[in-house]
């Protein structure tokens, strides 16, 4: 009887663990890949798409309100600092059809009800593909305040630029990164100084190699820490579940159907060196988003499916993350419980 109780207990634990899964949420239909989603807590979030639309939820994605529809704008990325202050980046013109908006960055101070262009100092930024935010507690006049360091990079199709704010978005500077790469897709900062960018070394995809860049001075200078040896490749999205262990998706545009192997890259030494790991042999499984709960358990979105690993990328199991899952965001709330949201053609909740 004692052994039976132990068996039932273990079975219940395992069942609960495997019950954690991704569930598709009800959202407005969209024909293509939607690019970014962000949450400030379990219930409050926003997502964007290429129709110039921004959607908002206050009930964990059960219901969504369209806050803005701006024709000619392709919203590519979004970040919120709190329930009121947020920023949305656009991909810019001359890449996708019917896009006329040349403003790269919009901001809101009323939770997304109204959006205005954000001024910045530095070279013109044609488009943005990703945000990352690092928060820091600082003392001012005897009081502790939260300062947000915001980093934004872009774009797909070139040119490569970075935008940075060190005062919670009140002021911004831009810098060209054309000397380091030709396209930029994602950024992950471990703190306000150390971070990584997903990039490509050529704006011609047929000549492009996948690239990971590392900065230790807050984005002022960058060094190459990974470069693929194959053409038609870029890195796309990045996830660092710990300061030492990180992953990037390697995206292949090779038109040869005989080139089937899809790969990710992994670091175990804080991004100094990277090792390629096989994901799946499928020429149609072009990779997009990646997100890890911890150093071993993570997810990858591809053009036609999703994949899950529980052994740090050694093996993968096919799961349903919808088509073209582009961004996977994993969060922990105050009691360290994990939740997550993912977006592509559809929106999913973990």
mmCIF file of C-alpha atoms in Angstrom:
data_model
loop_
_atom_site.group_PDB
_atom_site.id
_atom_site.type_symbol
_atom_site.label_atom_id
_atom_site.label_comp_id
_atom_site.label_asym_id
_atom_site.label_seq_id
_atom_site.Cartn_x
_atom_site.Cartn_y
_atom_site.Cartn_z
ATOM 1 C CA UNK A 1 0.000 0.000 0.000
ATOM 2 C CA UNK A 2 2.849 2.382 0.850
ATOM 3 C CA UNK A 3 4.491 1.773 -2.543
ATOM 4 C CA UNK A 4 1.153 2.326 -4.260
ATOM 5 C CA UNK A 5 0.762 5.725 -2.535
ATOM 6 C CA UNK A 6 4.282 6.718 -3.600
ATOM 7 C CA UNK A 7 3.507 5.670 -7.170
ATOM 8 C CA UNK A 8 0.266 7.677 -7.204
ATOM 9 C CA UNK A 9 2.086 10.719 -5.788
ATOM 10 C CA UNK A 10 4.848 10.546 -8.403
ATOM 11 C CA UNK A 11 2.331 9.994 -11.166
ATOM 12 C CA UNK A 12 0.383 13.069 -10.031
ATOM 13 C CA UNK A 13 3.541 15.204 -9.973
ATOM 14 C CA UNK A 14 4.581 14.071 -13.435
ATOM 15 C CA UNK A 15 1.071 14.608 -14.783
ATOM 16 C CA UNK A 16 1.064 18.148 -13.373
ATOM 17 C CA UNK A 17 4.437 18.891 -14.946
ATOM 18 C CA UNK A 18 3.436 17.614 -18.366
ATOM 19 C CA UNK A 19 0.096 19.429 -18.084
ATOM 20 C CA UNK A 20 2.023 22.665 -18.525
ATOM 21 C CA UNK A 21 1.537 23.431 -22.173
ATOM 22 C CA UNK A 22 0.899 26.177 -24.668
ATOM 23 C CA UNK A 23 -2.726 27.112 -25.319
ATOM 24 C CA UNK A 24 -3.911 29.156 -28.284
ATOM 25 C CA UNK A 25 -5.768 32.336 -27.373
ATOM 26 C CA UNK A 26 -8.635 33.904 -29.292
ATOM 27 C CA UNK A 27 -7.334 36.871 -31.292
ATOM 28 C CA UNK A 28 -8.255 38.692 -34.486
ATOM 29 C CA UNK A 29 -7.177 36.742 -37.600
ATOM 30 C CA UNK A 30 -3.926 37.836 -39.222
ATOM 31 C CA UNK A 31 -2.651 36.398 -42.496
ATOM 32 C CA UNK A 32 1.062 36.436 -41.707
ATOM 33 C CA UNK A 33 3.622 36.381 -38.921
ATOM 34 C CA UNK A 34 2.929 38.740 -36.031
ATOM 35 C CA UNK A 35 6.160 39.770 -34.410
ATOM 36 C CA UNK A 36 6.067 40.758 -30.760
ATOM 37 C CA UNK A 37 4.151 40.514 -27.498
ATOM 38 C CA UNK A 38 4.925 41.822 -24.007
ATOM 39 C CA UNK A 39 3.443 41.539 -20.502
ATOM 40 C CA UNK A 40 4.114 43.471 -17.303
ATOM 41 C CA UNK A 41 2.344 40.856 -15.141
ATOM 42 C CA UNK A 42 0.271 37.710 -15.651
ATOM 43 C CA UNK A 43 -2.757 39.649 -16.861
ATOM 44 C CA UNK A 44 -1.604 42.887 -18.468
ATOM 45 C CA UNK A 45 -0.053 42.785 -21.911
ATOM 46 C CA UNK A 46 0.125 44.084 -25.462
ATOM 47 C CA UNK A 47 0.942 42.727 -28.913
ATOM 48 C CA UNK A 48 1.609 44.303 -32.306
ATOM 49 C CA UNK A 49 1.406 43.370 -35.965
ATOM 50 C CA UNK A 50 2.147 44.530 -39.494
ATOM 51 C CA UNK A 51 -1.333 45.985 -40.031
ATOM 52 C CA UNK A 52 -0.331 48.907 -37.798
ATOM 53 C CA UNK A 53 -2.339 47.491 -34.914
ATOM 54 C CA UNK A 54 -1.650 47.304 -31.195
ATOM 55 C CA UNK A 55 -3.823 45.122 -28.957
ATOM 56 C CA UNK A 56 -4.164 45.214 -25.161
ATOM 57 C CA UNK A 57 -5.386 42.695 -22.571
ATOM 58 C CA UNK A 58 -6.042 42.983 -18.834
ATOM 59 C CA UNK A 59 -7.206 39.399 -18.269
ATOM 60 C CA UNK A 60 -4.265 37.275 -19.382
ATOM 61 C CA UNK A 61 -5.198 37.231 -23.040
ATOM 62 C CA UNK A 62 -8.764 35.985 -22.717
ATOM 63 C CA UNK A 63 -9.966 39.238 -24.265
ATOM 64 C CA UNK A 64 -8.112 41.789 -26.383
ATOM 65 C CA UNK A 65 -8.887 45.420 -27.184
ATOM 66 C CA UNK A 66 -7.525 47.049 -30.335
ATOM 67 C CA UNK A 67 -5.926 50.286 -29.128
ATOM 68 C CA UNK A 68 -4.642 51.632 -32.435
ATOM 69 C CA UNK A 69 -4.810 50.915 -36.152
ATOM 70 C CA UNK A 70 -2.389 53.043 -38.155
ATOM 71 C CA UNK A 71 -2.421 52.187 -41.844
ATOM 72 C CA UNK A 72 0.986 52.237 -43.496
ATOM 73 C CA UNK A 73 2.749 51.345 -40.229
ATOM 74 C CA UNK A 74 4.326 47.947 -39.655
ATOM 75 C CA UNK A 75 4.658 47.566 -35.887
ATOM 76 C CA UNK A 76 7.502 45.104 -35.312
ATOM 77 C CA UNK A 77 8.322 45.234 -31.589
ATOM 78 C CA UNK A 78 6.838 46.462 -28.319
ATOM 79 C CA UNK A 79 7.955 46.985 -24.703
ATOM 80 C CA UNK A 80 6.252 48.371 -21.601
ATOM 81 C CA UNK A 81 7.936 49.607 -18.425
ATOM 82 C CA UNK A 82 4.726 49.669 -16.389
ATOM 83 C CA UNK A 83 0.982 49.905 -16.946
ATOM 84 C CA UNK A 84 1.342 53.361 -18.507
ATOM 85 C CA UNK A 85 4.724 53.822 -20.216
ATOM 86 C CA UNK A 86 5.514 51.851 -23.320
ATOM 87 C CA UNK A 87 7.294 51.941 -26.684
ATOM 88 C CA UNK A 88 6.574 50.437 -30.093
ATOM 89 C CA UNK A 89 9.098 50.065 -32.901
ATOM 90 C CA UNK A 90 8.345 49.916 -36.604
ATOM 91 C CA UNK A 91 10.180 48.006 -39.325
ATOM 92 C CA UNK A 92 10.259 51.008 -41.687
ATOM 93 C CA UNK A 93 9.859 51.302 -45.434
ATOM 94 C CA UNK A 94 11.377 49.531 -48.451
ATOM 95 C CA UNK A 95 11.123 46.001 -47.110
ATOM 96 C CA UNK A 96 7.481 44.957 -46.749
ATOM 97 C CA UNK A 97 4.781 46.088 -49.226
ATOM 98 C CA UNK A 98 2.338 48.908 -48.418
ATOM 99 C CA UNK A 99 4.498 50.291 -45.597
ATOM 100 C CA UNK A 100 4.834 54.082 -45.718
ATOM 101 C CA UNK A 101 5.679 55.012 -42.109
ATOM 102 C CA UNK A 102 9.290 56.205 -41.732
ATOM 103 C CA UNK A 103 9.101 56.860 -37.970
ATOM 104 C CA UNK A 104 11.030 54.104 -36.134
ATOM 105 C CA UNK A 105 9.867 54.653 -32.557
ATOM 106 C CA UNK A 106 6.564 55.536 -30.899
ATOM 107 C CA UNK A 107 5.830 56.026 -27.213
ATOM 108 C CA UNK A 108 2.799 56.068 -24.928
ATOM 109 C CA UNK A 109 2.303 57.366 -21.406
ATOM 110 C CA UNK A 110 -1.336 56.348 -21.008
ATOM 111 C CA UNK A 111 -1.151 52.587 -21.361
ATOM 112 C CA UNK A 112 -1.404 52.571 -25.128
ATOM 113 C CA UNK A 113 -4.480 54.741 -25.608
ATOM 114 C CA UNK A 114 -2.412 57.306 -27.508
ATOM 115 C CA UNK A 115 0.965 57.010 -29.249
ATOM 116 C CA UNK A 116 3.372 59.718 -30.370
ATOM 117 C CA UNK A 117 6.671 59.689 -32.306
ATOM 118 C CA UNK A 118 9.695 59.610 -29.992
ATOM 119 C CA UNK A 119 12.587 61.988 -30.767
ATOM 120 C CA UNK A 120 16.191 60.793 -30.590
ATOM 121 C CA UNK A 121 19.700 62.115 -31.116
ATOM 122 C CA UNK A 122 21.996 60.433 -33.609
ATOM 123 C CA UNK A 123 21.856 58.967 -37.106
ATOM 124 C CA UNK A 124 18.522 58.174 -38.740
ATOM 125 C CA UNK A 125 17.132 54.753 -37.836
ATOM 126 C CA UNK A 126 15.282 53.104 -40.700
ATOM 127 C CA UNK A 127 13.581 50.429 -38.616
ATOM 128 C CA UNK A 128 13.547 48.388 -35.418
ATOM 129 C CA UNK A 129 13.045 44.671 -34.781
ATOM 130 C CA UNK A 130 13.470 44.169 -31.026
ATOM 131 C CA UNK A 131 13.542 45.783 -27.583
ATOM 132 C CA UNK A 132 15.141 44.698 -24.336
ATOM 133 C CA UNK A 133 14.771 46.409 -20.963
ATOM 134 C CA UNK A 134 17.095 46.227 -17.943
ATOM 135 C CA UNK A 135 15.877 47.691 -14.667
ATOM 136 C CA UNK A 136 18.141 49.133 -11.990
ATOM 137 C CA UNK A 137 17.453 50.456 -8.489
ATOM 138 C CA UNK A 138 19.251 53.728 -7.796
ATOM 139 C CA UNK A 139 19.201 56.126 -4.860
ATOM 140 C CA UNK A 140 18.270 59.740 -5.504
ATOM 141 C CA UNK A 141 17.977 62.249 -2.668
ATOM 142 C CA UNK A 142 17.679 59.426 -0.156
ATOM 143 C CA UNK A 143 14.953 57.629 -2.102
ATOM 144 C CA UNK A 144 15.245 54.436 -4.129
ATOM 145 C CA UNK A 145 13.981 54.710 -7.691
ATOM 146 C CA UNK A 146 13.691 52.246 -10.564
ATOM 147 C CA UNK A 147 15.587 53.305 -13.672
ATOM 148 C CA UNK A 148 14.979 51.422 -16.903
ATOM 149 C CA UNK A 149 17.718 51.036 -19.486
ATOM 150 C CA UNK A 150 16.052 50.379 -22.857
ATOM 151 C CA UNK A 151 17.824 48.952 -25.891
ATOM 152 C CA UNK A 152 16.349 48.613 -29.393
ATOM 153 C CA UNK A 153 17.934 47.185 -32.552
ATOM 154 C CA UNK A 154 17.072 46.798 -36.241
ATOM 155 C CA UNK A 155 16.615 45.978 -38.869
ATOM 156 C CA UNK A 156 15.829 43.061 -41.165
ATOM 157 C CA UNK A 157 16.953 43.957 -44.683
ATOM 158 C CA UNK A 158 19.526 46.483 -43.399
ATOM 159 C CA UNK A 159 20.752 48.965 -42.226
ATOM 160 C CA UNK A 160 21.925 48.006 -38.721
ATOM 161 C CA UNK A 161 21.323 50.513 -35.909
ATOM 162 C CA UNK A 162 20.857 50.581 -32.160
ATOM 163 C CA UNK A 163 18.781 52.965 -30.045
ATOM 164 C CA UNK A 164 19.426 53.347 -26.306
ATOM 165 C CA UNK A 165 17.752 55.132 -23.395
ATOM 166 C CA UNK A 166 19.248 55.199 -19.905
ATOM 167 C CA UNK A 167 16.448 57.232 -18.311
ATOM 168 C CA UNK A 168 13.352 55.101 -18.768
ATOM 169 C CA UNK A 169 12.706 56.373 -22.254
ATOM 170 C CA UNK A 170 12.782 60.108 -21.551
ATOM 171 C CA UNK A 171 15.732 60.613 -23.918
ATOM 172 C CA UNK A 172 17.193 58.397 -26.659
ATOM 173 C CA UNK A 173 20.380 58.186 -28.685
ATOM 174 C CA UNK A 174 21.028 56.181 -31.845
ATOM 175 C CA UNK A 175 24.205 54.631 -33.232
ATOM 176 C CA UNK A 176 25.010 52.957 -36.509
ATOM 177 C CA UNK A 177 26.223 49.355 -36.267
ATOM 178 C CA UNK A 178 27.011 48.986 -39.966
ATOM 179 C CA UNK A 179 30.689 48.442 -39.142
ATOM 180 C CA UNK A 180 29.757 45.393 -37.027
ATOM 181 C CA UNK A 181 26.981 43.815 -39.107
ATOM 182 C CA UNK A 182 24.459 44.586 -41.839
ATOM 183 C CA UNK A 183 21.188 43.351 -40.286
ATOM 184 C CA UNK A 184 19.992 43.208 -36.668
ATOM 185 C CA UNK A 185 17.092 41.151 -35.351
ATOM 186 C CA UNK A 186 17.175 40.798 -31.565
ATOM 187 C CA UNK A 187 18.983 41.984 -28.443
ATOM 188 C CA UNK A 188 19.374 40.591 -24.932
ATOM 189 C CA UNK A 189 21.116 42.580 -22.212
ATOM 190 C CA UNK A 190 22.190 40.743 -19.053
ATOM 191 C CA UNK A 191 22.699 44.108 -17.379
ATOM 192 C CA UNK A 192 23.155 47.682 -18.582
ATOM 193 C CA UNK A 193 26.644 46.845 -19.880
ATOM 194 C CA UNK A 194 26.769 43.202 -21.031
ATOM 195 C CA UNK A 195 24.565 41.944 -23.815
ATOM 196 C CA UNK A 196 24.152 40.152 -27.117
ATOM 197 C CA UNK A 197 22.711 40.919 -30.534
ATOM 198 C CA UNK A 198 21.414 38.556 -33.211
ATOM 199 C CA UNK A 199 22.704 39.697 -36.571
ATOM 200 C CA UNK A 200 23.820 38.915 -40.111
ATOM 201 C CA UNK A 201 27.056 39.931 -41.796
ATOM 202 C CA UNK A 202 25.616 40.757 -45.235
ATOM 203 C CA UNK A 203 22.445 42.469 -46.401
ATOM 204 C CA UNK A 204 22.325 40.041 -49.351
ATOM 205 C CA UNK A 205 20.829 36.926 -47.784
ATOM 206 C CA UNK A 206 22.487 34.665 -50.366
ATOM 207 C CA UNK A 207 25.863 35.849 -49.030
ATOM 208 C CA UNK A 208 24.888 36.166 -45.386
ATOM 209 C CA UNK A 209 26.283 34.217 -42.427
ATOM 210 C CA UNK A 210 24.562 34.070 -39.047
ATOM 211 C CA UNK A 211 26.227 36.282 -36.457
ATOM 212 C CA UNK A 212 26.156 36.832 -32.686
ATOM 213 C CA UNK A 213 27.710 40.020 -31.304
ATOM 214 C CA UNK A 214 28.616 40.766 -27.680
ATOM 215 C CA UNK A 215 28.998 44.096 -25.902
ATOM 216 C CA UNK A 216 30.492 44.775 -22.466
ATOM 217 C CA UNK A 217 30.108 48.562 -22.530
ATOM 218 C CA UNK A 218 26.381 49.024 -22.995
ATOM 219 C CA UNK A 219 26.338 48.848 -26.776
ATOM 220 C CA UNK A 220 29.109 51.310 -27.550
ATOM 221 C CA UNK A 221 31.393 48.617 -28.991
ATOM 222 C CA UNK A 222 30.727 45.033 -30.105
ATOM 223 C CA UNK A 223 32.766 41.927 -30.851
ATOM 224 C CA UNK A 224 31.905 38.882 -32.927
ATOM 225 C CA UNK A 225 31.513 35.764 -30.777
ATOM 226 C CA UNK A 226 29.782 33.453 -33.279
ATOM 227 C CA UNK A 227 29.577 33.265 -37.061
ATOM 228 C CA UNK A 228 28.114 30.423 -39.101
ATOM 229 C CA UNK A 229 30.046 28.937 -42.018
ATOM 230 C CA UNK A 230 27.038 28.617 -44.357
ATOM 231 C CA UNK A 231 25.398 31.193 -46.649
ATOM 232 C CA UNK A 232 21.692 32.116 -46.580
ATOM 233 C CA UNK A 233 21.746 32.327 -42.760
ATOM 234 C CA UNK A 234 21.056 34.783 -39.968
ATOM 235 C CA UNK A 235 20.619 34.453 -36.247
ATOM 236 C CA UNK A 236 17.081 35.508 -35.329
ATOM 237 C CA UNK A 237 16.116 35.468 -31.636
ATOM 238 C CA UNK A 238 18.031 34.980 -28.383
ATOM 239 C CA UNK A 239 17.281 33.610 -24.904
ATOM 240 C CA UNK A 240 19.539 33.646 -21.837
ATOM 241 C CA UNK A 241 17.955 31.664 -18.977
ATOM 242 C CA UNK A 242 21.119 32.257 -16.909
ATOM 243 C CA UNK A 243 24.074 34.621 -17.178
ATOM 244 C CA UNK A 244 26.250 31.782 -18.481
ATOM 245 C CA UNK A 245 23.857 29.761 -20.629
ATOM 246 C CA UNK A 246 22.223 31.209 -23.721
ATOM 247 C CA UNK A 247 20.641 30.108 -26.978
ATOM 248 C CA UNK A 248 19.984 31.645 -30.405
ATOM 249 C CA UNK A 249 17.960 30.438 -33.354
ATOM 250 C CA UNK A 250 19.812 30.114 -36.659
ATOM 251 C CA UNK A 251 17.540 30.957 -39.550
ATOM 252 C CA UNK A 252 18.192 29.399 -42.964
ATOM 253 C CA UNK A 253 16.850 30.826 -46.231
ATOM 254 C CA UNK A 254 18.671 28.303 -48.402
ATOM 255 C CA UNK A 255 16.430 27.564 -51.425
ATOM 256 C CA UNK A 256 17.944 24.115 -51.975
ATOM 257 C CA UNK A 257 15.367 21.556 -50.674
ATOM 258 C CA UNK A 258 18.211 19.124 -50.026
ATOM 259 C CA UNK A 259 19.543 21.419 -47.289
ATOM 260 C CA UNK A 260 17.343 20.079 -44.496
ATOM 261 C CA UNK A 261 19.217 20.481 -41.211
ATOM 262 C CA UNK A 262 17.967 23.248 -38.925
ATOM 263 C CA UNK A 263 20.220 24.323 -36.039
ATOM 264 C CA UNK A 264 20.422 26.479 -32.957
ATOM 265 C CA UNK A 265 23.558 27.750 -31.221
ATOM 266 C CA UNK A 266 24.275 27.488 -27.499
ATOM 267 C CA UNK A 267 26.773 29.069 -25.118
ATOM 268 C CA UNK A 268 27.719 27.834 -21.649
ATOM 269 C CA UNK A 269 30.391 30.443 -20.851
ATOM 270 C CA UNK A 270 28.516 33.711 -20.921
ATOM 271 C CA UNK A 271 28.535 34.085 -24.695
ATOM 272 C CA UNK A 272 32.272 33.900 -25.299
ATOM 273 C CA UNK A 273 32.009 30.687 -27.344
ATOM 274 C CA UNK A 274 29.048 29.009 -29.079
ATOM 275 C CA UNK A 275 28.279 25.443 -30.168
ATOM 276 C CA UNK A 276 25.795 24.485 -32.877
ATOM 277 C CA UNK A 277 23.088 21.955 -31.962
ATOM 278 C CA UNK A 278 20.725 20.200 -34.372
ATOM 279 C CA UNK A 279 17.023 20.991 -34.102
ATOM 280 C CA UNK A 280 15.304 19.040 -36.897
ATOM 281 C CA UNK A 281 15.872 17.885 -40.476
ATOM 282 C CA UNK A 282 13.141 19.750 -42.322
ATOM 283 C CA UNK A 283 13.747 22.392 -45.005
ATOM 284 C CA UNK A 284 10.349 23.940 -44.252
ATOM 285 C CA UNK A 285 11.094 24.452 -40.538
ATOM 286 C CA UNK A 286 12.680 27.888 -40.789
ATOM 287 C CA UNK A 287 13.330 29.039 -37.225
ATOM 288 C CA UNK A 288 11.992 32.129 -35.486
ATOM 289 C CA UNK A 289 11.434 32.576 -31.744
ATOM 290 C CA UNK A 290 13.215 30.952 -28.810
ATOM 291 C CA UNK A 291 12.548 31.016 -25.074
ATOM 292 C CA UNK A 292 13.935 29.025 -22.138
ATOM 293 C CA UNK A 293 12.416 28.555 -18.675
ATOM 294 C CA UNK A 294 15.728 27.409 -17.247
ATOM 295 C CA UNK A 295 19.068 26.210 -18.594
ATOM 296 C CA UNK A 296 17.530 22.955 -19.904
ATOM 297 C CA UNK A 297 13.841 23.529 -20.625
ATOM 298 C CA UNK A 298 12.999 25.655 -23.630
ATOM 299 C CA UNK A 299 11.027 26.170 -26.825
ATOM 300 C CA UNK A 300 11.665 27.103 -30.455
ATOM 301 C CA UNK A 301 9.120 28.339 -32.970
ATOM 302 C CA UNK A 302 9.489 27.535 -36.675
ATOM 303 C CA UNK A 303 7.564 28.274 -39.841
ATOM 304 C CA UNK A 304 5.479 25.124 -39.553
ATOM 305 C CA UNK A 305 5.597 24.013 -35.903
ATOM 306 C CA UNK A 306 7.115 24.395 -32.463
ATOM 307 C CA UNK A 307 9.713 22.339 -30.608
ATOM 308 C CA UNK A 308 10.443 21.680 -26.926
ATOM 309 C CA UNK A 309 13.602 20.476 -25.173
ATOM 310 C CA UNK A 310 14.151 19.460 -21.563
ATOM 311 C CA UNK A 311 17.824 18.537 -21.887
ATOM 312 C CA UNK A 312 19.425 21.780 -22.990
ATOM 313 C CA UNK A 313 18.888 21.280 -26.712
ATOM 314 C CA UNK A 314 20.280 17.768 -27.058
ATOM 315 C CA UNK A 315 16.882 16.403 -28.110
ATOM 316 C CA UNK A 316 13.671 18.063 -29.269
ATOM 317 C CA UNK A 317 9.981 17.121 -29.329
ATOM 318 C CA UNK A 318 7.502 18.623 -31.763
ATOM 319 C CA UNK A 319 4.734 20.675 -30.096
ATOM 320 C CA UNK A 320 1.991 23.056 -31.195
ATOM 321 C CA UNK A 321 3.125 26.681 -31.143
ATOM 322 C CA UNK A 322 1.254 27.584 -34.297
ATOM 323 C CA UNK A 323 2.905 28.733 -37.487
ATOM 324 C CA UNK A 324 5.789 31.224 -37.556
ATOM 325 C CA UNK A 325 6.044 31.685 -33.789
ATOM 326 C CA UNK A 326 8.335 34.719 -33.793
ATOM 327 C CA UNK A 327 8.673 35.784 -30.161
ATOM 328 C CA UNK A 328 8.538 33.655 -27.015
ATOM 329 C CA UNK A 329 8.567 35.524 -23.718
ATOM 330 C CA UNK A 330 9.038 33.608 -20.462
ATOM 331 C CA UNK A 331 8.312 35.375 -17.161
ATOM 332 C CA UNK A 332 8.466 34.656 -13.439
ATOM 333 C CA UNK A 333 6.155 36.438 -11.039
ATOM 334 C CA UNK A 334 6.906 37.432 -7.445
ATOM 335 C CA UNK A 335 6.497 33.872 -6.129
ATOM 336 C CA UNK A 336 8.741 32.526 -8.945
ATOM 337 C CA UNK A 337 5.901 30.806 -10.778
ATOM 338 C CA UNK A 338 6.542 30.627 -14.513
ATOM 339 C CA UNK A 339 4.216 31.911 -17.190
ATOM 340 C CA UNK A 340 4.773 32.795 -20.806
ATOM 341 C CA UNK A 341 3.320 34.195 -24.004
ATOM 342 C CA UNK A 342 4.253 33.568 -27.609
ATOM 343 C CA UNK A 343 3.205 35.173 -30.879
ATOM 344 C CA UNK A 344 3.288 34.278 -34.563
ATOM 345 C CA UNK A 345 0.299 33.755 -36.816
ATOM 346 C CA UNK A 346 -1.538 33.155 -33.512
ATOM 347 C CA UNK A 347 -1.015 34.083 -29.858
ATOM 348 C CA UNK A 348 -0.278 31.359 -27.285
ATOM 349 C CA UNK A 349 -0.149 31.286 -23.480
ATOM 350 C CA UNK A 350 1.932 28.987 -21.246
#
